[in-house]
PDB file of C-alpha atoms in Angstrom:
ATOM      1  CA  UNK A   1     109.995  92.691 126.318  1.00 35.00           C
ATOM      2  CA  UNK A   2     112.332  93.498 123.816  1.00 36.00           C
ATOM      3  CA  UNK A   3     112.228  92.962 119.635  1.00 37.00           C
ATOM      4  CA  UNK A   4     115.038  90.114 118.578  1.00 35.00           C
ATOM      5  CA  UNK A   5     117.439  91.366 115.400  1.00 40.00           C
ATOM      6  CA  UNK A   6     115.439  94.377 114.778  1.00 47.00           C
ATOM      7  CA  UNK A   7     118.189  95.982 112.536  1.00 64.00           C
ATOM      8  CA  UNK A   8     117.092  97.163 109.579  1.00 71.00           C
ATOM      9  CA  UNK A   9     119.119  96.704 105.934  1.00 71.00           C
ATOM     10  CA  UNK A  10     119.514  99.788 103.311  1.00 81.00           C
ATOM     11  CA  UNK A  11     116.498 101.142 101.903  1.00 83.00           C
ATOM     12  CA  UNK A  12     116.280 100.596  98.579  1.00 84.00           C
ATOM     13  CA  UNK A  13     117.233  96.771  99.065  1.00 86.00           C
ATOM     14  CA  UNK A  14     114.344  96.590 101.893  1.00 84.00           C
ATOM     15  CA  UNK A  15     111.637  98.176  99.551  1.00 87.00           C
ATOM     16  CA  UNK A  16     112.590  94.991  96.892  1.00 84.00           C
ATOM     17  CA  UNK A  17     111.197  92.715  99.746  1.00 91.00           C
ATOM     18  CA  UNK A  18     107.629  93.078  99.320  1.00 93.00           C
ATOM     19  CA  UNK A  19     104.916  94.931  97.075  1.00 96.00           C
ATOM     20  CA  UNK A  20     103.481  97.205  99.404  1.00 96.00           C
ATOM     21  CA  UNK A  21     100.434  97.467  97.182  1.00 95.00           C
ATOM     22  CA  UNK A  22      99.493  93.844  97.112  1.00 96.00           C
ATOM     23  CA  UNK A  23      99.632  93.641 101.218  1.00 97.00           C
ATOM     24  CA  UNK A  24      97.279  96.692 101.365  1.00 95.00           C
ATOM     25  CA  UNK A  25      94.814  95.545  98.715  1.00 94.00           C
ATOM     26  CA  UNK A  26      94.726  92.205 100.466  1.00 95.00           C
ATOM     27  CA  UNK A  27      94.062  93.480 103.828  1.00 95.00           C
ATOM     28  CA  UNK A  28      90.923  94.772 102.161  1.00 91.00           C
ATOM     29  CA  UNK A  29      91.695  98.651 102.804  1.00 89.00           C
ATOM     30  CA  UNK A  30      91.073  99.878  99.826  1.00 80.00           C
ATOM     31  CA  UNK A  31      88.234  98.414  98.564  1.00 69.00           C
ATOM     32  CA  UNK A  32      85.425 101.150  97.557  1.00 61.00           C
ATOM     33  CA  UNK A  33      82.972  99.569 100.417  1.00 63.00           C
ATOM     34  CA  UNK A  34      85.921 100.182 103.047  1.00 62.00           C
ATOM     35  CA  UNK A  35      85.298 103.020 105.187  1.00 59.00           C
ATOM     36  CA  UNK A  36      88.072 105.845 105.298  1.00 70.00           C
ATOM     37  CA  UNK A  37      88.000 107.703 108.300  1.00 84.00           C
ATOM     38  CA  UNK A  38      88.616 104.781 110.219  1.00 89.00           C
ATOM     39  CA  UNK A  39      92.013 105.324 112.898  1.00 95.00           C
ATOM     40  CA  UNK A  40      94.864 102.925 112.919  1.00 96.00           C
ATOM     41  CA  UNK A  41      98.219 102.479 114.798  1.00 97.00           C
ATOM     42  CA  UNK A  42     101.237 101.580 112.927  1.00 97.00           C
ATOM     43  CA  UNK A  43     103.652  99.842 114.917  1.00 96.00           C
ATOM     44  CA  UNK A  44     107.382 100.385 113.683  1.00 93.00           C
ATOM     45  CA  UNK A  45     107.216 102.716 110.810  1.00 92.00           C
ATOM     46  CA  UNK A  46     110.458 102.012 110.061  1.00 90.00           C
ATOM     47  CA  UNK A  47     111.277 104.158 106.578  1.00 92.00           C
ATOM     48  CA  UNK A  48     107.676 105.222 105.705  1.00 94.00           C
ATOM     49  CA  UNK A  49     107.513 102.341 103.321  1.00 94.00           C
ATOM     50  CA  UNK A  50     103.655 101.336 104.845  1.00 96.00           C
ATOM     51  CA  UNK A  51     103.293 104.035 106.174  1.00 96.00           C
ATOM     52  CA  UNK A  52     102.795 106.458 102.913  1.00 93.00           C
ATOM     53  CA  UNK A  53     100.133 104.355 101.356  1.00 93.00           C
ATOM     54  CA  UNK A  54      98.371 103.640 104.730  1.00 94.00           C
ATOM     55  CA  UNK A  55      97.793 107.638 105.392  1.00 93.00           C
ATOM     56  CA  UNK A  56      95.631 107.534 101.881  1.00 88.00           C
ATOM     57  CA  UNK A  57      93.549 104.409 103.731  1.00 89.00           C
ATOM     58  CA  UNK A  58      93.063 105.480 106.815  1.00 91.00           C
ATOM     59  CA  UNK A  59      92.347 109.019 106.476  1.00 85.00           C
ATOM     60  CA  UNK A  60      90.649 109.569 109.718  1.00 91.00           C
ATOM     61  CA  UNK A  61      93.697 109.139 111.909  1.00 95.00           C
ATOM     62  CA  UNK A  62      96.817 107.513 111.572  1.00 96.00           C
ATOM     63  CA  UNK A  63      99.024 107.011 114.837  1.00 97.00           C
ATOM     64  CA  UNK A  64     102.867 105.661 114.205  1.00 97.00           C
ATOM     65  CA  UNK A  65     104.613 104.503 116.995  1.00 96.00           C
ATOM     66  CA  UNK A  66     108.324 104.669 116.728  1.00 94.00           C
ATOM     67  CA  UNK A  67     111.677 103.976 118.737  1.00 92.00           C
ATOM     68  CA  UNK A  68     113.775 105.198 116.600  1.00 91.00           C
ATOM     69  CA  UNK A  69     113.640 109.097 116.051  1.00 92.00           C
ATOM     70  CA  UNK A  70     115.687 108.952 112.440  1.00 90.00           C
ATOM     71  CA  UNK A  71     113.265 106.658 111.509  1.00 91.00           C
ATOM     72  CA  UNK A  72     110.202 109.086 112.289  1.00 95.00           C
ATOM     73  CA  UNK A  73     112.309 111.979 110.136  1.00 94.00           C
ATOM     74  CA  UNK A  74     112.737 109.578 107.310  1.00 93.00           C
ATOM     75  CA  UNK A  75     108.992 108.672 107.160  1.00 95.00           C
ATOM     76  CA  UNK A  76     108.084 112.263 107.732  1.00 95.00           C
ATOM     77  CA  UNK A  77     109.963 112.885 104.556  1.00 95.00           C
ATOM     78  CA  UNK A  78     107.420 110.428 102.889  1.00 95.00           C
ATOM     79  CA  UNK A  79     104.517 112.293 103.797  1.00 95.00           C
ATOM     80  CA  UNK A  80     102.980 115.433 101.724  1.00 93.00           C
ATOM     81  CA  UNK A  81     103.197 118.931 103.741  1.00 92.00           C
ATOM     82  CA  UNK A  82     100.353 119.186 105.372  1.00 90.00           C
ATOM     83  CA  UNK A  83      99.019 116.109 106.190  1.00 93.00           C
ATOM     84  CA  UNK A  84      97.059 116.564 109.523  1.00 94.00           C
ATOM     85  CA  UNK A  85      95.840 113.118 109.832  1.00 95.00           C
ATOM     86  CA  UNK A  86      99.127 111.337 110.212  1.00 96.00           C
ATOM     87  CA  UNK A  87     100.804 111.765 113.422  1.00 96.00           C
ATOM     88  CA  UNK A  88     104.151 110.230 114.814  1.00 96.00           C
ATOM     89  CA  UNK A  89     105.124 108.927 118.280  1.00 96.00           C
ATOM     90  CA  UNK A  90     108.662 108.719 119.416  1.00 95.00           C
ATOM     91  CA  UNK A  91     107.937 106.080 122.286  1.00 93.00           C
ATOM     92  CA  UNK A  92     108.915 102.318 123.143  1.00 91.00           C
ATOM     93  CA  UNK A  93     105.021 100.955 122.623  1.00 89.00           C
ATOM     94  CA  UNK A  94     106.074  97.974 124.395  1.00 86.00           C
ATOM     95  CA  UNK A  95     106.990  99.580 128.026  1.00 89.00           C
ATOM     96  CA  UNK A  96     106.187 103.143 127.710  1.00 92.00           C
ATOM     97  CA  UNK A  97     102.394 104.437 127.933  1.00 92.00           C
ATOM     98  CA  UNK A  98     100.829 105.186 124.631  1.00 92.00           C
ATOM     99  CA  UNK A  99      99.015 108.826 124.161  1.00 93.00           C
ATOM    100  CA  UNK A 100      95.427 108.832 124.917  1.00 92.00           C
ATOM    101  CA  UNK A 101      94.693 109.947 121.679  1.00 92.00           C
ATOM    102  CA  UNK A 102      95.697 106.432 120.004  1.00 91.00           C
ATOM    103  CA  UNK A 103      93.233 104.458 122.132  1.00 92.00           C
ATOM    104  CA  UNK A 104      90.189 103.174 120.239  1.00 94.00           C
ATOM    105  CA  UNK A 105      91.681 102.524 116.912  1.00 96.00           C
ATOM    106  CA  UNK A 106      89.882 100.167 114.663  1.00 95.00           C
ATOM    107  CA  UNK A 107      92.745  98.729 113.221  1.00 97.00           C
ATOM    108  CA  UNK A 108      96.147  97.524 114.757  1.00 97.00           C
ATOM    109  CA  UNK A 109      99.199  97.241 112.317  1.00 98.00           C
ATOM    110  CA  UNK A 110     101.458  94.721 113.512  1.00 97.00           C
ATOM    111  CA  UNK A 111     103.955  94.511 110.322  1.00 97.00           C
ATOM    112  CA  UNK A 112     107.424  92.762 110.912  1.00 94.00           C
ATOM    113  CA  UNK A 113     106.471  93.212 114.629  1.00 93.00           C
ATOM    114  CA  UNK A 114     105.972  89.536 116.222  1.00 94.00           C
ATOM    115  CA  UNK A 115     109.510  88.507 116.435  1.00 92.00           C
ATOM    116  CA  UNK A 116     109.464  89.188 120.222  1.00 86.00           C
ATOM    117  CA  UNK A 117     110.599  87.444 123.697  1.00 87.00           C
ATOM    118  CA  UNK A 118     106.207  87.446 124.369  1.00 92.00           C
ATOM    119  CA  UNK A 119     104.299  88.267 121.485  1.00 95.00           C
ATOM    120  CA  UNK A 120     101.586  87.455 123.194  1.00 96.00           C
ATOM    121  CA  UNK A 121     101.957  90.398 125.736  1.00 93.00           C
ATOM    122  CA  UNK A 122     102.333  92.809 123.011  1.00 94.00           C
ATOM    123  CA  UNK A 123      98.987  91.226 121.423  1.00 97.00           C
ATOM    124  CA  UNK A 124      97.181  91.618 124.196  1.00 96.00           C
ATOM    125  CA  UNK A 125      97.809  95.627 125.405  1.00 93.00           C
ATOM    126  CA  UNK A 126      97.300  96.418 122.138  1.00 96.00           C
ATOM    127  CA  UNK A 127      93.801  94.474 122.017  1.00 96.00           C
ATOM    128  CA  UNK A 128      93.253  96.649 125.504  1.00 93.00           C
ATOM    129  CA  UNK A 129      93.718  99.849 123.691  1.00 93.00           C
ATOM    130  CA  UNK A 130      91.757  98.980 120.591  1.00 96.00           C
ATOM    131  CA  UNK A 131      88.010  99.811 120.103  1.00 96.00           C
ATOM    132  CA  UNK A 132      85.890  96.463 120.429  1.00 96.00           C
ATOM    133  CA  UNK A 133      85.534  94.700 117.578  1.00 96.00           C
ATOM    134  CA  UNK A 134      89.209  95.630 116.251  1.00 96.00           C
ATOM    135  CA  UNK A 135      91.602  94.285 113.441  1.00 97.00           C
ATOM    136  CA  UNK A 136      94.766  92.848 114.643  1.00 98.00           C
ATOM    137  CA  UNK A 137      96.841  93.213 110.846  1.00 98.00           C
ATOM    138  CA  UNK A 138      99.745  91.050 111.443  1.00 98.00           C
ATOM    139  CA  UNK A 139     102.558  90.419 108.254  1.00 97.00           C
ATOM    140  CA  UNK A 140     105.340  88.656 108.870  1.00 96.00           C
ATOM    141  CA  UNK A 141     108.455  87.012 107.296  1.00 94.00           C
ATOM    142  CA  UNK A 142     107.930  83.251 106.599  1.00 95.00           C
ATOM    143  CA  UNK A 143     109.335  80.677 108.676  1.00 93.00           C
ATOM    144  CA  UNK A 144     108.778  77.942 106.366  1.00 92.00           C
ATOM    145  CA  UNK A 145     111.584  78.903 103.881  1.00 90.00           C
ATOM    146  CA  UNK A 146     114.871  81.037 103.756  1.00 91.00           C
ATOM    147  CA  UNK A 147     114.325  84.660 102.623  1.00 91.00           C
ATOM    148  CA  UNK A 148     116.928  87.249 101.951  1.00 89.00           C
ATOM    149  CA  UNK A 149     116.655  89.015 105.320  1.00 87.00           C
ATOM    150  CA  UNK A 150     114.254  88.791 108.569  1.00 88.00           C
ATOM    151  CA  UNK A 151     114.799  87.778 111.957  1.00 90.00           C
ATOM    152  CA  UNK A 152     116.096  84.216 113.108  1.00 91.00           C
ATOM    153  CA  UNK A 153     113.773  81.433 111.644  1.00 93.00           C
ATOM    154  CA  UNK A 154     113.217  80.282 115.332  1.00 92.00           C
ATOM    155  CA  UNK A 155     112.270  83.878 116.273  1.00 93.00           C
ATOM    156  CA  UNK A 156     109.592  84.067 113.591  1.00 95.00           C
ATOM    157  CA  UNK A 157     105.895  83.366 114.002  1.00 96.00           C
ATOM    158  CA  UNK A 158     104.239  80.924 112.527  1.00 95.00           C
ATOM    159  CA  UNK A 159     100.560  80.528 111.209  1.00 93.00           C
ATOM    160  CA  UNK A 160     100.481  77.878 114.263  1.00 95.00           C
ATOM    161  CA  UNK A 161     101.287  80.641 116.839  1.00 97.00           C
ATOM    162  CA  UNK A 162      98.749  83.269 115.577  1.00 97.00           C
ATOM    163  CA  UNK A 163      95.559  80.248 116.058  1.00 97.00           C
ATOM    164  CA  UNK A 164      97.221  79.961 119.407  1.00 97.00           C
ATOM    165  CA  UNK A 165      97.361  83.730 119.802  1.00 97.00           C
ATOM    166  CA  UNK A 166      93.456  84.701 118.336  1.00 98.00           C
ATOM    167  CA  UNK A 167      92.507  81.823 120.892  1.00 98.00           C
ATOM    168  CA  UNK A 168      94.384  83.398 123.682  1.00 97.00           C
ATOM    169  CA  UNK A 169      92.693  86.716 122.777  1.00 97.00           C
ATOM    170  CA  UNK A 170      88.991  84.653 122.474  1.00 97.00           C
ATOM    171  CA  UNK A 171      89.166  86.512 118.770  1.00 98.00           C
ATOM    172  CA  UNK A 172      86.066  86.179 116.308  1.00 97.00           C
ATOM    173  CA  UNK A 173      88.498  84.620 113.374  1.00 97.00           C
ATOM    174  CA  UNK A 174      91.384  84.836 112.100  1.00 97.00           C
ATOM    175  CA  UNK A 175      91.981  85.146 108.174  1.00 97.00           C
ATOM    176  CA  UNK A 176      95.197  84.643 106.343  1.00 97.00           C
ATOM    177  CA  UNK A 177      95.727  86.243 103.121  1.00 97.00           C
ATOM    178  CA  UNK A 178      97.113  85.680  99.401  1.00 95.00           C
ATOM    179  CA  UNK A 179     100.088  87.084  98.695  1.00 97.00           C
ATOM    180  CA  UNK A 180     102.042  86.432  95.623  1.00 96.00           C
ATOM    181  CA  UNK A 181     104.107  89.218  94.915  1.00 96.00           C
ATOM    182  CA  UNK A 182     105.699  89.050  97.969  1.00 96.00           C
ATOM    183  CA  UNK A 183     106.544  85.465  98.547  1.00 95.00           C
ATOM    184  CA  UNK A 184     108.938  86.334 101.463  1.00 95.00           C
ATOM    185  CA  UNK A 185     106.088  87.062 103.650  1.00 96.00           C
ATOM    186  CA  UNK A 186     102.940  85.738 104.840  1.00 96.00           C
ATOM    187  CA  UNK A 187      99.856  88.014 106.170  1.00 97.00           C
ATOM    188  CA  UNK A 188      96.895  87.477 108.286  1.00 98.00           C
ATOM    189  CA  UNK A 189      93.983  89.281 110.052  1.00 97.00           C
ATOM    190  CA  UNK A 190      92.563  88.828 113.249  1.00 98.00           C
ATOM    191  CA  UNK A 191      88.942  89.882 114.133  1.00 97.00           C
ATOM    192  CA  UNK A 192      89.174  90.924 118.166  1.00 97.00           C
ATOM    193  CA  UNK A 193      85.749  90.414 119.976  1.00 95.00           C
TER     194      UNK A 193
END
């Protein structure tokens, strides 16, 4: 399994893309009734953008998986000195094992990560490692209009394939979300059994 057109554009132009505040809020992380030492796994930090308002969510752990090892330095930059609840992983999370110490995370964080050869797969061994009753937090670049970058329209999920997806993985529901500030994207959540 392999991610298509996974190259990412400069920095400041990617950080125009989306309002990383809205897509947290709407995921429902930081409401005051949200609990914060839950654990998550980011998949594909990328330059920290998520990744530096996630670590103030999900302050019990917070596991990024990585290929790319300039990528881990540049989020690393992004994160106040001693942080001890953040922690990186230089790994392929699609063939290589995952550390035993990111198994049982409540939340999955799936962002720009569906554009695969079998999405599905990757759903599913990361519903394995997850502690029952898990999110799957999936965000994604629309395939219903153009939008200044992302992957090939006919690589892109649509809200079609995640119903077919939750069903695959017998989930509990599946919820999208409103976005408006970032109209390139669409987000959803997915309630594992």
């Amino acid at each position: 399994m392999k991610i298509r057109d996974s190259g990412m554009p400069e920095e400041a132009f990617w950080e125009t893309l989306f309002d990383v505040d809205e897509i947290v809020d709407a995921f429902g992380w930081t409401g005051t009734d949200e609990p914060r030492d839950r654990h998550a796994i980011e998949f594909g930090c990328g330059y920290g953008s998520f990744t530096a308002a996630l670590k103030d969510v999900f302050r019990g752990r917070l596991d990024c998986f990585e290929l790319e090892p300039e990528m881990i330095c540049r989020t690393k930059a992004r994160i106040p000195e001693g942080c001890s609840t953040v922690h990186f992983h230089a790994l392929d999370f699609l063939a290589e094992p995952w550390p035993s110490e990111s198994r049982g995370a409540e939340v999955a964080i799936l962002f720009h990560m569906l554009h695969l050869d079998d999405p599905l797969s990757l759903l599913r061994r990361v519903s394995e490692h997850l502690a029952p009753g898990g999110t799957l937090a999936v965000l994604h670049w629309r395939s219903d209009r153009e939008t200044p970058r992302g992957p090939a329209m006919n690589t892109r999920p649509t809200l079609a394939d995640l119903e077919h997806w939750a069903d695959e993985l017998n989930a509990r529901s599946l919820t999208t979300l409103n976005l408006t500030r970032s109209p390139h994207h669409f987000a959803a959540s997915i309630e594992l059994p």
